[in-house]
Coordinates of C-alpha atoms in Angstrom, one line a residue:
M1 CA 0.0 0.0 0.0
A2 CA 1.4 3.4 -1.0
V3 CA 1.9 5.8 2.0
T4 CA 0.8 9.4 1.4
P5 CA 3.7 11.8 2.1
L6 CA 3.3 14.0 5.1
R7 CA 3.4 17.2 3.0
D8 CA 0.4 16.1 1.1
L9 CA -1.5 15.2 4.3
L10 CA -0.8 18.6 5.6
A11 CA -1.9 20.2 2.4
E12 CA -5.2 18.3 2.6
T13 CA -5.8 19.6 6.1
T14 CA -8.4 22.4 6.3
S15 CA -9.7 22.2 9.8
F16 CA -6.9 23.8 11.9
R17 CA -8.6 26.4 14.1
L18 CA -8.2 27.9 17.5
D19 CA -10.8 27.3 20.2
Q20 CA -12.0 31.0 20.4
P21 CA -13.7 32.7 17.5
I22 CA -12.0 35.8 16.1
T23 CA -14.3 38.9 15.9
R24 CA -11.7 41.8 15.9
S25 CA -10.9 43.9 12.9
I26 CA -7.8 43.5 10.7
S27 CA -6.3 46.7 12.1
Q28 CA -6.6 45.4 15.7
S29 CA -5.0 42.1 14.6
I30 CA -2.1 44.0 13.0
S31 CA -1.7 46.1 16.1
I32 CA -1.6 43.1 18.4
V33 CA 1.0 41.3 16.2
R34 CA 3.2 44.3 15.8
S35 CA 3.1 45.1 19.5
T36 CA 3.9 41.5 20.5
I37 CA 6.8 41.3 18.1
S38 CA 8.3 44.7 19.2
N39 CA 8.0 43.7 22.9
W40 CA 9.0 40.1 22.4
D41 CA 10.4 38.3 25.4
P42 CA 11.4 34.7 24.5
Q43 CA 11.2 33.7 28.2
S44 CA 7.6 34.8 28.6
S45 CA 4.5 32.8 27.8
H46 CA 2.7 33.4 24.5
S47 CA -0.4 35.6 24.4
P48 CA -3.6 33.8 23.2
S49 CA -4.6 37.1 21.6
F50 CA -1.4 37.1 19.6
L51 CA -2.1 33.6 18.3
Q52 CA -5.7 34.6 17.4
A53 CA -4.5 37.8 15.7
T54 CA -1.9 35.9 13.7
S55 CA -4.5 33.4 12.6
H56 CA -6.9 36.2 11.6
L57 CA -4.2 37.9 9.5
H58 CA -3.5 34.7 7.7
S59 CA -7.2 34.3 6.9
H60 CA -7.3 37.9 5.6
L61 CA -4.2 37.3 3.6
L62 CA -5.9 34.4 1.8
R63 CA -8.9 36.5 1.0
L64 CA -6.6 39.3 -0.3
S65 CA -4.7 36.8 -2.5
K66 CA -7.9 35.5 -3.9
S67 CA -9.1 39.0 -4.8
A68 CA -5.7 40.0 -6.4
S69 CA -5.9 36.9 -8.5
H70 CA -9.3 38.0 -9.9
G71 CA -8.0 41.5 -11.0
A72 CA -8.7 43.5 -7.8
K73 CA -7.1 47.0 -7.4
S74 CA -3.4 47.0 -7.3
S75 CA -3.5 48.9 -4.0
R76 CA -4.4 45.6 -2.3
H77 CA -1.2 44.2 -3.5
S78 CA 0.8 46.5 -1.3
E79 CA -1.5 45.6 1.7
L80 CA -0.9 41.9 0.9
V81 CA 2.9 42.3 0.9
K82 CA 2.8 44.1 4.3
I83 CA 0.6 41.5 5.9
H84 CA 2.8 38.7 4.5
T85 CA 5.9 40.3 5.8
L86 CA 4.3 40.7 9.2
L87 CA 3.2 37.2 9.2
E88 CA 6.8 35.9 8.4
S89 CA 8.0 37.9 11.4
A90 CA 5.3 36.4 13.6
M91 CA 6.1 32.9 12.5
Q92 CA 9.8 33.4 13.2
H93 CA 8.9 34.3 16.8
L94 CA 6.4 31.5 17.0
E95 CA 9.1 29.0 15.8
E96 CA 11.5 30.2 18.5
L97 CA 8.7 30.0 21.1
F98 CA 7.6 26.6 19.8
K99 CA 11.2 25.3 20.1
R100 CA 11.7 26.6 23.6
R101 CA 8.4 25.2 24.9
L102 CA 8.9 21.9 23.2
F103 CA 12.4 21.7 24.6
S104 CA 11.1 22.0 28.1
I105 CA 8.8 19.0 27.8
S106 CA 10.2 15.8 29.1
S107 CA 8.7 12.4 28.4
D108 CA 6.2 12.4 31.2
V109 CA 3.0 13.7 29.4
D110 CA 0.7 13.5 32.5
L111 CA 2.9 15.8 34.6
Q112 CA 3.1 18.6 32.0
R113 CA -0.5 19.3 30.9
D114 CA -0.1 23.1 30.9
E115 CA 3.2 23.0 28.9
I116 CA 1.7 20.6 26.3
A117 CA -1.4 22.8 26.0
D118 CA 0.7 25.8 25.2
V119 CA 2.8 23.9 22.5
R120 CA -0.5 22.5 21.0
L121 CA -1.9 26.1 20.6
I122 CA 1.4 27.2 19.0
A123 CA 1.4 24.2 16.7
E124 CA -2.2 24.8 15.6
T125 CA -1.5 28.4 14.8
M126 CA 1.5 27.5 12.7
L127 CA -0.5 24.8 10.9
A128 CA -3.4 27.1 10.3
T129 CA -1.3 29.9 8.9
G130 CA 0.6 27.8 6.4
Y131 CA 3.6 26.9 8.4
G132 CA 2.7 23.3 9.0
G133 CA 5.8 21.9 7.3
E134 CA 8.2 24.0 9.4
C135 CA 6.2 23.2 12.6
V136 CA 6.2 19.4 12.0
S137 CA 9.8 19.4 10.7
M138 CA 11.0 21.2 13.9
Y139 CA 8.8 18.9 16.1
Q140 CA 10.2 15.7 14.5
S141 CA 13.8 16.9 14.6
M142 CA 13.6 17.8 18.3
R143 CA 11.7 14.8 19.5
Q144 CA 14.0 12.5 17.5
S145 CA 17.0 14.1 19.2
N146 CA 15.3 13.7 22.6
L147 CA 14.5 10.1 21.9
K148 CA 18.1 9.3 20.9
S149 CA 19.4 11.0 24.1
Q150 CA 17.0 8.8 26.2
M151 CA 18.2 5.7 24.4
V152 CA 21.9 6.6 25.1
R153 CA 21.2 7.3 28.7
L154 CA 19.5 3.9 28.8
G155 CA 22.6 2.2 27.5
F156 CA 21.5 1.3 24.0
D157 CA 24.0 1.7 21.2
Q158 CA 22.4 1.1 17.9
Y159 CA 25.8 0.3 16.3
S160 CA 26.3 -2.7 18.7
N161 CA 23.1 -4.2 17.1
Q162 CA 24.7 -4.5 13.7
P163 CA 25.2 -8.0 12.4
K164 CA 28.9 -7.5 11.8
I165 CA 29.3 -6.6 15.5
I166 CA 27.0 -9.3 16.9
K167 CA 28.6 -12.2 14.9
K168 CA 32.0 -11.3 16.4
H169 CA 30.9 -11.6 20.0
R170 CA 31.8 -14.5 22.2
W171 CA 28.8 -16.0 23.9
E172 CA 29.7 -14.4 27.3
V173 CA 29.6 -11.0 25.8
L174 CA 26.5 -11.6 23.7
D175 CA 24.8 -13.0 26.8
R176 CA 25.3 -9.7 28.6
H177 CA 23.9 -7.8 25.5
I178 CA 20.8 -10.0 25.4
K179 CA 20.2 -9.5 29.2
S180 CA 20.6 -5.7 28.7
W181 CA 18.2 -5.8 25.7
T182 CA 15.5 -7.7 27.6
D183 CA 15.8 -5.4 30.6
I184 CA 15.4 -2.2 28.6
A185 CA 12.9 -3.4 25.9
P186 CA 9.8 -2.6 28.1
V187 CA 11.2 0.9 28.9
V188 CA 11.8 1.6 25.2
I189 CA 8.3 0.5 24.0
Q190 CA 6.1 1.1 27.0
S191 CA 7.7 4.3 28.2
F192 CA 9.7 6.1 25.4
C193 CA 7.6 5.1 22.4
S194 CA 4.3 5.2 24.3
E195 CA 5.0 8.7 25.6
E196 CA 6.1 9.9 22.2
H197 CA 2.8 8.5 20.8
R198 CA 0.7 10.2 23.4
L199 CA 2.6 13.6 23.1
C200 CA 2.2 13.6 19.3
Y201 CA -1.5 12.9 19.6
E202 CA -1.8 15.6 22.3
I203 CA 0.0 18.4 20.5
F204 CA -1.4 17.6 17.0
A205 CA -4.9 16.8 18.4
A206 CA -6.7 18.9 15.8
S207 CA -4.9 17.2 12.9
P208 CA -6.2 14.1 11.2
E209 CA -5.0 10.8 12.5
S210 CA -3.1 10.1 9.3
V211 CA -0.9 13.3 10.1
R212 CA -0.3 12.2 13.7
N213 CA 0.6 8.7 12.6
S214 CA 3.1 10.1 10.0
I215 CA 4.7 12.4 12.5
F216 CA 5.0 9.7 15.2
S217 CA 6.4 7.3 12.6
T218 CA 9.1 9.6 11.4
I219 CA 10.2 10.2 15.0
T220 CA 10.3 6.6 16.3
C221 CA 10.4 4.1 13.4
D222 CA 14.1 4.1 12.6
M223 CA 15.0 3.8 16.3
A224 CA 12.3 1.1 16.9
L225 CA 13.5 -1.0 13.9
S226 CA 17.1 -0.7 14.9
F227 CA 16.2 -1.8 18.5
L228 CA 13.7 -4.6 17.5
T229 CA 15.9 -6.3 14.9
F230 CA 18.4 -7.3 17.7
P231 CA 16.6 -10.7 18.5
E232 CA 16.4 -11.7 14.9
T233 CA 20.0 -10.9 14.3
V234 CA 21.1 -12.9 17.3
T235 CA 19.2 -15.9 16.1
V236 CA 21.0 -15.7 12.7
Y237 CA 24.5 -15.8 14.1
L238 CA 23.9 -17.8 17.3
K239 CA 24.9 -21.5 17.2
P240 CA 22.2 -23.5 19.1
S241 CA 23.2 -25.0 22.4
P242 CA 21.3 -25.8 25.6
E243 CA 22.8 -23.0 27.8
K244 CA 21.6 -20.4 25.3
L245 CA 17.9 -21.5 25.4
F246 CA 16.7 -19.3 28.3
R247 CA 18.1 -16.1 26.8
L248 CA 16.2 -16.8 23.6
L249 CA 13.1 -17.5 25.7
D250 CA 13.6 -14.3 27.5
M251 CA 13.6 -12.3 24.3
Y252 CA 10.6 -14.2 23.0
V253 CA 8.6 -13.5 26.2
V254 CA 9.5 -9.8 26.2
L255 CA 8.5 -9.4 22.5
S256 CA 5.2 -11.3 23.1
D257 CA 4.3 -9.2 26.0
L258 CA 5.1 -6.0 24.1
L259 CA 3.2 -7.1 21.0
P260 CA -0.1 -5.5 22.0
D261 CA 1.6 -2.1 22.7
I262 CA 3.5 -2.4 19.4
E263 CA 0.3 -3.2 17.4
S264 CA -1.5 -0.3 19.0
M265 CA 1.2 2.3 18.2
F266 CA 2.8 0.8 15.0
G267 CA -0.2 -1.1 13.6
S268 CA -1.0 1.5 10.8
D269 CA 0.9 2.9 7.9
P270 CA 3.6 4.2 7.7
A271 CA 4.8 2.5 11.0
R272 CA 3.6 -1.0 10.0
S273 CA 7.1 -2.1 9.3
V274 CA 7.9 -2.1 13.0
R275 CA 5.1 -4.6 13.7
S276 CA 6.3 -6.7 10.8
Q277 CA 9.8 -6.8 12.2
V278 CA 8.5 -7.9 15.6
M279 CA 6.6 -10.8 14.0
S280 CA 9.6 -11.7 12.0
S281 CA 11.8 -11.7 15.2
L282 CA 9.2 -13.9 17.0
D283 CA 9.2 -16.4 14.2
K284 CA 13.0 -16.6 14.1
L285 CA 13.2 -16.9 17.8
S286 CA 10.6 -19.8 17.7
K287 CA 12.8 -21.7 15.2
A288 CA 15.9 -21.1 17.2
I289 CA 14.3 -22.3 20.4
R290 CA 12.9 -25.4 18.8
S291 CA 16.4 -26.1 17.5
V292 CA 18.0 -25.7 20.9
V293 CA 15.3 -28.1 22.5
S294 CA 16.4 -30.7 20.0
E295 CA 20.1 -30.1 20.7
F296 CA 19.3 -30.5 24.4
E297 CA 17.7 -33.9 23.9
L298 CA 20.7 -34.9 21.8
A299 CA 23.2 -33.7 24.4
I300 CA 21.5 -36.0 27.0
Q301 CA 21.8 -39.0 24.7
K302 CA 25.5 -38.2 24.0
D303 CA 26.5 -37.9 27.6
P304 CA 29.5 -40.3 27.9
L305 CA 29.4 -43.5 30.0
K306 CA 32.8 -42.7 31.3
S307 CA 31.1 -40.2 33.6
S308 CA 28.7 -42.8 34.9
A309 CA 30.2 -44.1 38.1
V310 CA 29.1 -41.7 40.9
R311 CA 30.5 -42.7 44.2
G312 CA 28.1 -44.1 46.7
G313 CA 25.3 -44.4 44.1
A314 CA 24.5 -40.6 44.7
I315 CA 22.6 -38.4 42.3
H316 CA 24.4 -38.0 39.0
P317 CA 25.3 -34.5 37.8
L318 CA 23.4 -35.1 34.6
T319 CA 20.2 -35.8 36.5
R320 CA 20.6 -32.6 38.5
Y321 CA 21.4 -30.6 35.3
V322 CA 18.5 -31.9 33.2
M323 CA 15.9 -31.6 36.0
N324 CA 17.0 -28.1 36.9
Y325 CA 16.8 -27.3 33.2
L326 CA 13.3 -28.7 32.8
A327 CA 12.2 -27.0 36.0
Y328 CA 13.4 -23.7 34.6
L329 CA 11.8 -24.5 31.3
S330 CA 8.4 -25.0 32.9
D331 CA 8.4 -21.4 33.9
F332 CA 8.0 -20.6 30.3
E333 CA 4.9 -22.8 29.9
D334 CA 2.6 -20.3 28.0
S335 CA 5.3 -19.3 25.5
L336 CA 6.5 -22.9 24.9
H337 CA 2.9 -24.0 24.1
E338 CA 3.1 -21.5 21.2
I339 CA 6.7 -22.3 20.2
L340 CA 6.7 -26.1 20.3
I341 CA 3.6 -26.6 18.2
D342 CA 5.8 -27.3 15.2
L343 CA 8.1 -29.7 17.1
P344 CA 6.5 -33.1 17.4
P345 CA 8.9 -35.3 19.4
D346 CA 9.7 -38.9 18.4
C347 CA 6.7 -40.7 19.8
K348 CA 7.7 -44.2 18.5
S349 CA 8.4 -45.4 21.9
S350 CA 5.7 -47.4 23.7
F351 CA 6.4 -45.0 26.6
F352 CA 3.9 -42.6 25.2
E353 CA 1.2 -45.2 24.8
Q354 CA 1.5 -46.0 28.5
A355 CA 2.1 -42.6 30.0
N356 CA -0.9 -40.6 31.3
L357 CA 0.0 -37.0 30.9
A358 CA -1.8 -34.1 32.4
D359 CA -3.3 -32.6 29.2
G360 CA -1.5 -34.3 26.3
S361 CA -0.3 -30.9 25.1
I362 CA 2.8 -30.6 22.9
L363 CA 4.7 -29.1 25.9
S364 CA 3.8 -32.0 28.2
V365 CA 4.7 -34.5 25.5
T366 CA 8.0 -32.8 24.8
I367 CA 9.1 -32.6 28.4
A368 CA 8.0 -36.1 29.1
W369 CA 10.0 -37.3 26.1
I370 CA 13.1 -35.6 27.4
L371 CA 12.5 -37.1 30.8
F372 CA 12.2 -40.5 29.1
V373 CA 15.6 -39.9 27.4
L374 CA 17.1 -39.0 30.8
L375 CA 15.7 -42.1 32.4
C376 CA 17.1 -44.3 29.7
K377 CA 20.5 -42.7 30.2
I378 CA 20.3 -43.3 34.0
D379 CA 19.5 -47.0 33.4
S380 CA 22.6 -47.4 31.2
K381 CA 24.8 -45.7 33.8
A382 CA 23.4 -47.9 36.6
E383 CA 24.7 -50.9 34.7
T384 CA 28.3 -49.8 35.2
Y385 CA 28.2 -50.5 38.9
S386 CA 29.7 -53.9 39.9
E387 CA 27.3 -54.5 42.7
A388 CA 23.5 -54.9 42.4
A389 CA 23.0 -53.0 45.6
S390 CA 25.0 -50.0 44.3
S391 CA 23.1 -50.1 41.0
Y392 CA 19.7 -50.1 42.8
L393 CA 20.8 -47.4 45.1
F394 CA 21.9 -45.2 42.2
L395 CA 18.6 -45.8 40.4
A396 CA 16.6 -45.1 43.6
N397 CA 18.5 -41.9 44.4
N398 CA 18.2 -40.5 40.9
L399 CA 14.6 -41.3 40.4
Q400 CA 13.6 -40.0 43.8
Y401 CA 15.4 -36.7 42.9
I402 CA 13.4 -36.5 39.7
V403 CA 10.1 -37.0 41.5
K404 CA 11.0 -34.3 44.1
K405 CA 12.1 -31.9 41.5
I406 CA 8.8 -32.4 39.5
Q407 CA 6.7 -31.9 42.6
G408 CA 8.4 -28.7 43.5
C409 CA 7.7 -26.7 40.4
R410 CA 5.3 -26.3 37.5
L411 CA 6.4 -29.6 36.1
K412 CA 3.8 -31.3 38.3
E413 CA 1.0 -29.5 36.6
I414 CA 2.4 -30.1 33.1
L415 CA 3.2 -33.8 33.6
G416 CA 0.4 -34.7 35.9
D417 CA 0.0 -36.8 39.1
D418 CA -0.2 -40.1 37.3
L419 CA 3.3 -39.8 35.9
V420 CA 4.7 -38.5 39.2
N421 CA 3.1 -41.4 41.1
E422 CA 4.4 -44.0 38.6
H423 CA 8.0 -42.7 39.0
N424 CA 7.7 -42.5 42.8
T425 CA 6.6 -46.2 42.9
K426 CA 9.6 -47.2 40.8
A427 CA 11.9 -45.3 43.0
R428 CA 10.6 -47.2 46.1
R429 CA 11.0 -50.5 44.2
F430 CA 14.6 -49.7 43.4
M431 CA 15.3 -48.8 47.1
D432 CA 13.6 -52.1 48.1
G433 CA 15.9 -53.9 45.7
H434 CA 18.9 -52.1 47.2
V435 CA 17.9 -53.2 50.7
R436 CA 17.4 -56.9 49.7
S437 CA 20.7 -56.9 47.7
A438 CA 22.7 -55.2 50.5
W439 CA 21.2 -56.8 53.6
A440 CA 19.4 -60.1 52.8
N441 CA 22.6 -62.2 53.0
M442 CA 23.6 -60.4 56.2
S443 CA 20.2 -61.2 57.7
A444 CA 20.6 -64.9 56.7
L445 CA 23.9 -65.0 58.8
L446 CA 22.2 -64.1 62.1
P447 CA 22.3 -66.9 64.6
V448 CA 19.1 -68.4 65.7
H449 CA 18.6 -69.8 69.2
N450 CA 19.1 -73.6 69.7
E451 CA 20.7 -74.1 66.2
D452 CA 23.9 -76.3 66.2
D453 CA 26.0 -73.8 64.2
D454 CA 24.8 -70.6 65.9
M455 CA 28.3 -69.7 67.1
E456 CA 29.8 -70.2 63.7
R457 CA 27.1 -68.0 62.2
L458 CA 27.7 -65.4 64.9
R459 CA 31.3 -65.0 63.9
K460 CA 30.4 -64.8 60.2
F461 CA 27.8 -62.2 61.0
E462 CA 30.3 -60.1 63.0
I463 CA 33.0 -60.3 60.3
N464 CA 30.6 -59.5 57.5
F465 CA 28.8 -56.7 59.4
E466 CA 32.0 -55.0 60.3
K467 CA 33.3 -55.4 56.7
A468 CA 30.0 -53.9 55.3
M469 CA 30.2 -50.9 57.6
K470 CA 33.7 -50.1 56.2
E471 CA 33.1 -51.0 52.5
R472 CA 29.7 -49.2 52.3
K473 CA 30.6 -46.1 54.2
E474 CA 30.3 -43.9 51.0
W475 CA 26.8 -45.1 50.2
V476 CA 24.4 -42.2 50.0
I477 CA 20.6 -41.9 50.3
A478 CA 19.9 -38.4 49.3
D479 CA 16.2 -38.1 50.3
A480 CA 15.9 -37.8 54.1
A481 CA 12.5 -39.5 54.3
M482 CA 13.6 -42.5 52.2
R483 CA 16.8 -42.7 54.2
E484 CA 14.8 -43.0 57.5
E485 CA 12.6 -45.6 55.9
V486 CA 15.6 -47.7 54.9
R487 CA 17.2 -47.4 58.3
L488 CA 14.1 -48.7 60.0
T489 CA 13.8 -51.5 57.5
V490 CA 17.4 -52.6 58.0
E491 CA 17.0 -52.4 61.8
A492 CA 13.9 -54.5 61.5
M493 CA 15.9 -57.1 59.4
L494 CA 18.8 -57.4 61.8
V495 CA 18.3 -56.0 65.3
P496 CA 15.2 -58.0 66.7
V497 CA 16.6 -61.5 65.7
Y498 CA 20.1 -60.5 66.9
R499 CA 18.7 -59.2 70.2
G500 CA 16.7 -62.4 70.8
W501 CA 19.7 -64.6 70.4
Y502 CA 21.9 -62.2 72.3
R503 CA 19.6 -62.3 75.4
S504 CA 19.7 -66.1 75.6
H505 CA 23.6 -66.2 75.3
E506 CA 24.9 -63.0 77.0
D507 CA 25.9 -64.7 80.2
F508 CA 28.4 -67.2 78.7
V509 CA 29.3 -66.0 75.1
A510 CA 31.8 -63.4 74.2
V511 CA 30.3 -61.2 71.4
K512 CA 31.8 -58.4 69.5
F513 CA 28.5 -56.3 69.1
T514 CA 25.6 -55.9 71.5
P515 CA 22.2 -55.3 69.9
E516 CA 22.6 -51.6 70.7
D517 CA 26.0 -51.6 68.9
V518 CA 24.3 -52.9 65.8
K519 CA 21.5 -50.4 66.0
K520 CA 23.9 -47.5 66.5
R521 CA 26.1 -48.5 63.6
I522 CA 23.0 -48.8 61.4
L523 CA 22.0 -45.3 62.6
R524 CA 25.4 -43.9 61.9
F525 CA 25.5 -45.5 58.5
Y526 CA 22.1 -44.2 57.5
G527 CA 22.4 -40.9 59.3
D528 CA 22.1 -37.4 57.8
S529 CA 23.5 -37.1 54.3
D530 CA 24.5 -34.1 52.2

């Protein structure tokens, strides 16, 4: 669509008038204008009568010009020249006054109603007397300069947004630039641009909307385009990797939140290019985010087995990393629903036929799939342990951590209770397997009263129990509640039977451990854990 030039819009305008009607004579108007010019004080306020007289002289000038063009007396030509000269002098003073008043206006429209009203009356007089082009040009130049100054004070350097600059940055530097951009974007759009829009509409209130849009566009469009192209430029030169995802999401969320304001201010010609740029940036960010999500899944799959053996069967760093990542990802739930719609995960696994997700949305399916990839990796790492008890302990610790992490954030609502309960049940099964593997043989060594080999079994128990306390001292049960349950279970397996035998033999048999010794060692073994 062709955009009408501002000069043509101004030429089409015929409704610029002051609020008060003019009833005085031409001689009175001339007297007022001459007196005001001769006694001009740039620091004083303008006189409403001067503005009305100036407008009156311009109307008279138009009538004289029309009469002269139809062959009126040549004496009128002299009067026409005098009035024209007087009007030029009046406009020079008004231009100076307009500049001074406009310069005094900051960006806070609501606090400067009187100043804005003065500038509006001056602007309407200049527009009504044929000096609209000069008025608008001066206004645009001054407000552009003011806007640039505000951007500089805010820390925005438009040259740092250039592709040739961005592509040279290391990630650490670009990360700081993105953080700065997301911090100041709401200020730029919702404060600077919004105030410029309101100010333009206030001062040129009597002008058609097309004129106001054109004036506002000239002031803000170049700056807005320069500022809002930054996210798209980043996506062009940014190599996808998991650690960069959240900065991309930050920019996406900021742009999405600002879109209603941008559509309101930049939704019409000639400012429509700003909205188009925002939509393009959102599209590029969506594609980059989907690419990073795919890279994240691939990074989990590629995690090397050489990093598998975690001492004591503790929580693996990969588990912590992935779950913290997913928990943080869940904070962007609304945006990710929009972004991931074009990223169907590989659902070939029967896992998705069995999983009962909260809502079956693309986000819940995507996160559940990543979680499934993590669980498969944990299973493969568990196989590197030489003892079944250590393998079960590793699985229980990691799965219980996953459950706790899901329950403590938005992941619970995204994935649903059924999936959480399923994993919680599996974690307990793994811990049961750990207890059986670690202590069943020990329990079988306990001597039983009136058995022929009870002394031999006692010595075997003492040796194996003491050995276990030393060899297993690095075992970890990360979850406090699960650790307490295991301690009570192990106590129940060993202490009652041992106490019964001990009581019947304590008077004539030398033993290494009393029942309380066994209980204390189990308590120490399954005490508080980091």
